[in-house]
């Protein structure tokens, strides 16, 4: 199973919006709504931010939103804050009944 | 509030077997529709799913690691474990245990991670 494709880095200024893409295939992202997103500040464990494409766990700010179109899922962070600076990973269930991660995207808040 | 804690040797020699245990506290490992996963992350690199187990003992493994991985569960101790055989330097990473809701690739609780270095 190949890793999902994410841009290596994105950046934005405080208050702006940024979108991180996660591209898979018809065997994963395109066929299942089991896409989730994780935030990982340096030196810490990942934290679930979005599950099942667009659902937010309790406690996650509504500035974080998720969507999907075809084989590509997206995470949008609006009203960017300094504390949002971190690595972000997507994951998807696959037709092999196993999950796969994206390569990760480093978000820099300028 | 369920918490996970990894434990095990931080240094393993090449060709030997890496063994880690994840202890679940604040709840029963047998309750709910949860699978229990191992995920690793080499320094400066991305996340890699290793495998998972359900409390029935049913397992799924990453095809790229399947020949070397065994995940087991001990419900009496509220623990699950990872064994990775024939390790090389490429297996050096931070190893996380995590709870997967419904086997849906949705990890909502993570351990803090433990660093394992493969070196002679």
Short mmCIF file of C-alpha atoms in Angstrom, two decimals:
data_model
loop_
_atom_site.label_atom_id
_atom_site.label_comp_id
_atom_site.label_asym_id
_atom_site.label_seq_id
_atom_site.Cartn_x
_atom_site.Cartn_y
_atom_site.Cartn_z
CA UNK A 1 0.00 0.00 0.00
CA UNK A 2 1.42 3.40 -0.98
CA UNK A 3 1.38 6.35 1.36
CA UNK A 4 -1.18 9.08 0.73
CA UNK A 5 0.28 12.20 -0.87
CA UNK A 6 0.48 15.42 1.13
CA UNK A 7 2.41 18.63 0.36
CA UNK A 8 5.64 18.71 2.42
CA UNK A 9 4.91 22.17 3.74
CA UNK A 10 2.35 24.96 3.83
CA UNK A 11 2.43 28.34 5.52
CA UNK A 12 0.17 31.21 6.41
CA UNK A 13 -0.01 34.34 8.51
CA UNK A 14 -2.05 34.63 11.69
CA UNK A 15 -5.73 35.05 10.92
CA UNK A 16 -5.44 33.57 7.43
CA UNK A 17 -6.75 30.22 6.23
CA UNK A 18 -4.67 27.33 4.96
CA UNK A 19 -5.68 24.06 3.31
CA UNK A 20 -3.70 20.82 3.36
CA UNK A 21 -4.50 18.24 0.73
CA UNK A 22 -4.28 14.46 1.02
CA UNK A 23 -4.45 12.54 -2.24
CA UNK A 24 -5.03 8.83 -2.44
CA UNK A 25 -6.68 6.44 -4.85
CA UNK A 26 -9.98 4.74 -5.50
CA UNK A 27 -8.76 1.99 -3.15
CA UNK A 28 -8.61 4.27 -0.12
CA UNK A 29 -9.68 7.92 0.09
CA UNK A 30 -11.95 7.64 -2.94
CA UNK A 31 -13.92 4.69 -1.63
CA UNK A 32 -14.21 5.25 2.10
CA UNK A 33 -15.27 8.10 4.38
CA UNK A 34 -12.79 6.83 6.95
CA UNK A 35 -10.34 9.69 6.54
CA UNK A 36 -8.86 11.27 9.63
CA UNK A 37 -6.38 14.05 10.37
CA UNK A 38 -3.78 14.32 13.13
CA UNK A 39 -1.83 17.27 14.54
CA UNK A 40 1.66 16.64 15.87
CA UNK A 41 3.64 19.49 17.48
CA UNK A 42 7.38 18.74 17.77
CA UNK A 43 8.26 16.10 20.33
CA UNK A 44 4.68 15.10 21.08
CA UNK A 45 2.32 12.31 20.13
CA UNK A 46 -0.20 12.89 17.34
CA UNK A 47 -3.63 14.25 18.26
CA UNK A 48 -6.85 13.41 16.43
CA UNK A 49 -8.31 16.57 14.87
CA UNK A 50 -10.81 15.28 12.28
CA UNK A 51 -12.39 11.86 11.77
CA UNK A 52 -14.67 10.36 9.11
CA UNK A 53 -13.71 13.15 6.69
CA UNK A 54 -15.35 16.08 8.46
CA UNK A 55 -16.18 15.31 12.10
CA UNK A 56 -14.40 17.06 14.97
CA UNK A 57 -13.79 15.33 18.30
CA UNK A 58 -14.90 17.18 21.38
CA UNK A 59 -12.46 19.94 22.27
CA UNK A 60 -11.13 20.56 18.76
CA UNK A 61 -11.80 24.18 17.70
CA UNK A 62 -14.26 24.69 14.87
CA UNK A 63 -11.49 26.52 13.01
CA UNK A 64 -10.50 23.03 11.88
CA UNK A 65 -12.64 21.50 9.15
CA UNK A 66 -12.36 18.59 6.76
CA UNK A 67 -13.77 17.69 3.37
CA UNK A 68 -13.34 15.24 0.52
CA UNK A 69 -13.75 15.27 -3.23
CA UNK A 70 -12.99 12.16 -5.22
CA UNK A 71 -9.63 10.74 -4.23
CA UNK A 72 -8.52 13.88 -2.37
CA UNK A 73 -9.30 14.86 1.21
CA UNK A 74 -8.55 18.28 2.63
CA UNK A 75 -7.98 19.85 6.03
CA UNK A 76 -8.71 23.57 6.30
CA UNK A 77 -7.57 25.67 9.23
CA UNK A 78 -9.18 29.09 9.37
CA UNK A 79 -8.21 31.99 11.60
CA UNK A 80 -4.67 30.64 11.82
CA UNK A 81 -3.02 30.91 15.22
CA UNK A 82 0.60 30.50 16.29
CA UNK A 83 -0.34 27.40 18.29
CA UNK A 84 -1.45 25.68 15.07
CA UNK A 85 2.16 25.34 13.95
CA UNK A 86 2.80 21.60 13.77
CA UNK A 87 3.04 18.62 11.46
CA UNK A 88 -0.27 17.33 10.11
CA UNK A 89 -0.96 13.79 8.92
CA UNK A 90 -3.92 12.31 7.12
CA UNK A 91 -4.90 8.67 7.18
CA UNK A 92 -7.42 6.52 5.38
CA UNK A 93 -8.90 3.07 5.57
CA UNK A 94 -8.05 0.99 2.51
CA UNK A 95 -9.53 -1.85 0.49
CA UNK A 96 -6.96 -4.14 2.16
CA UNK A 97 -8.80 -3.54 5.45
CA UNK A 98 -5.70 -1.79 6.74
CA UNK A 99 -4.98 1.93 7.19
CA UNK A 100 -2.43 4.09 5.43
CA UNK A 101 -0.95 7.45 6.41
CA UNK A 102 0.04 10.46 4.38
CA UNK A 103 3.65 11.58 4.38
CA UNK A 104 2.89 14.58 6.57
CA UNK A 105 2.75 18.35 6.07
CA UNK A 106 4.67 20.92 8.10
CA UNK A 107 2.53 23.97 8.82
CA UNK A 108 4.45 27.16 9.49
CA UNK A 109 2.66 30.19 10.94
CA UNK A 110 4.53 33.22 9.64
CA UNK B 1 -10.07 9.03 30.86
CA UNK B 2 -8.26 6.18 29.14
CA UNK B 3 -4.48 6.51 29.03
CA UNK B 4 -1.85 4.41 27.27
CA UNK B 5 1.77 3.88 28.29
CA UNK B 6 4.44 2.12 26.27
CA UNK B 7 7.27 0.24 27.96
CA UNK B 8 10.22 -1.84 26.89
CA UNK B 9 13.94 -1.75 26.07
CA UNK B 10 15.22 1.40 24.42
CA UNK B 11 18.10 -0.41 22.74
CA UNK B 12 17.93 -3.59 20.69
CA UNK B 13 20.75 -5.31 18.83
CA UNK B 14 20.48 -5.99 15.08
CA UNK B 15 18.86 -9.31 14.18
CA UNK B 16 17.21 -9.56 17.60
CA UNK B 17 13.54 -9.16 18.50
CA UNK B 18 12.07 -5.84 19.60
CA UNK B 19 9.46 -6.28 22.35
CA UNK B 20 7.17 -3.53 23.65
CA UNK B 21 4.13 -3.50 25.91
CA UNK B 22 1.32 -0.97 26.10
CA UNK B 23 -0.55 -0.69 29.40
CA UNK B 24 -4.10 0.65 29.30
CA UNK B 25 -5.30 2.56 32.35
CA UNK B 26 -8.54 4.34 33.17
CA UNK B 27 -10.67 1.76 31.41
CA UNK B 28 -10.88 -1.87 30.38
CA UNK B 29 -9.07 -2.99 27.24
CA UNK B 30 -12.05 -5.27 26.60
CA UNK B 31 -14.77 -2.63 26.71
CA UNK B 32 -16.26 -1.00 23.67
CA UNK B 33 -15.60 -1.44 19.99
CA UNK B 34 -11.91 -0.67 20.12
CA UNK B 35 -8.92 -2.07 18.32
CA UNK B 36 -5.46 -1.54 19.77
CA UNK B 37 -2.71 -0.43 17.40
CA UNK B 38 1.01 0.03 17.15
CA UNK B 39 2.34 2.91 15.04
CA UNK B 40 5.94 4.02 14.60
CA UNK B 41 7.79 7.11 13.44
CA UNK B 42 11.48 7.23 12.48
CA UNK B 43 13.18 10.45 13.48
CA UNK B 44 12.21 13.27 11.15
CA UNK B 45 9.89 11.05 9.13
CA UNK B 46 6.21 10.22 8.91
CA UNK B 47 3.92 7.81 10.69
CA UNK B 48 3.78 4.12 9.78
CA UNK B 49 1.01 1.81 10.95
CA UNK B 50 2.40 -1.50 12.17
CA UNK B 51 -0.70 -3.44 13.10
CA UNK B 52 -3.63 -3.84 15.48
CA UNK B 53 -5.44 -6.34 17.62
CA UNK B 54 -8.99 -6.73 18.86
CA UNK B 55 -9.58 -8.18 22.29
CA UNK B 56 -10.87 -11.36 20.66
CA UNK B 57 -7.30 -11.86 19.46
CA UNK B 58 -8.03 -11.00 15.83
CA UNK B 59 -5.11 -9.16 14.24
CA UNK B 60 -4.28 -7.13 11.13
CA UNK B 61 -0.74 -6.23 10.09
CA UNK B 62 0.94 -3.85 7.66
CA UNK B 63 1.76 -6.04 4.65
CA UNK B 64 5.28 -4.64 4.52
CA UNK B 65 6.00 -5.83 8.08
CA UNK B 66 3.69 -8.81 8.37
CA UNK B 67 6.38 -11.47 8.20
CA UNK B 68 8.18 -10.00 11.23
CA UNK B 69 5.33 -8.71 13.43
CA UNK B 70 3.30 -10.32 16.19
CA UNK B 71 0.78 -8.39 18.28
CA UNK B 72 -0.84 -10.04 21.28
CA UNK B 73 -3.22 -9.03 24.06
CA UNK B 74 -3.41 -9.90 27.75
CA UNK B 75 -6.83 -8.81 28.97
CA UNK B 76 -6.08 -9.87 32.55
CA UNK B 77 -3.28 -7.30 32.69
CA UNK B 78 -5.04 -4.73 30.50
CA UNK B 79 -2.07 -4.80 28.16
CA UNK B 80 -1.21 -5.48 24.56
CA UNK B 81 2.22 -6.16 23.14
CA UNK B 82 4.35 -5.88 20.02
CA UNK B 83 7.12 -8.18 18.87
CA UNK B 84 9.17 -7.28 15.80
CA UNK B 85 11.76 -9.85 14.80
CA UNK B 86 15.03 -9.62 12.86
CA UNK B 87 15.37 -5.89 13.45
CA UNK B 88 17.76 -3.64 11.56
CA UNK B 89 18.73 0.00 11.89
CA UNK B 90 15.71 0.83 9.71
CA UNK B 91 13.48 -0.20 12.62
CA UNK B 92 14.89 2.59 14.82
CA UNK B 93 11.93 4.83 15.61
CA UNK B 94 9.54 6.20 18.18
CA UNK B 95 6.92 3.53 18.77
CA UNK B 96 3.41 4.58 19.75
CA UNK B 97 0.50 2.50 20.96
CA UNK B 98 -2.93 3.92 20.17
CA UNK B 99 -6.63 3.13 20.47
CA UNK B 100 -8.50 2.68 17.19
CA UNK B 101 -12.26 3.16 17.40
CA UNK B 102 -14.07 0.42 15.56
CA UNK B 103 -11.06 -0.44 13.44
CA UNK B 104 -11.89 2.63 11.38
CA UNK B 105 -8.37 4.04 11.24
CA UNK B 106 -9.44 6.55 13.88
CA UNK B 107 -6.87 6.75 16.67
CA UNK B 108 -8.38 8.84 19.44
CA UNK B 109 -6.03 7.99 22.31
CA UNK B 110 -2.25 7.74 21.99
CA UNK B 111 0.58 6.82 24.29
CA UNK B 112 3.44 9.28 24.69
CA UNK B 113 5.71 7.10 22.57
CA UNK B 114 8.91 5.26 23.34
CA UNK B 115 12.15 5.50 21.41
CA UNK B 116 13.74 2.26 20.28
CA UNK B 117 17.22 2.29 18.80
CA UNK B 118 18.61 -0.68 16.90
CA UNK B 119 22.37 -0.73 17.30
CA UNK B 120 25.13 -3.09 18.30
#
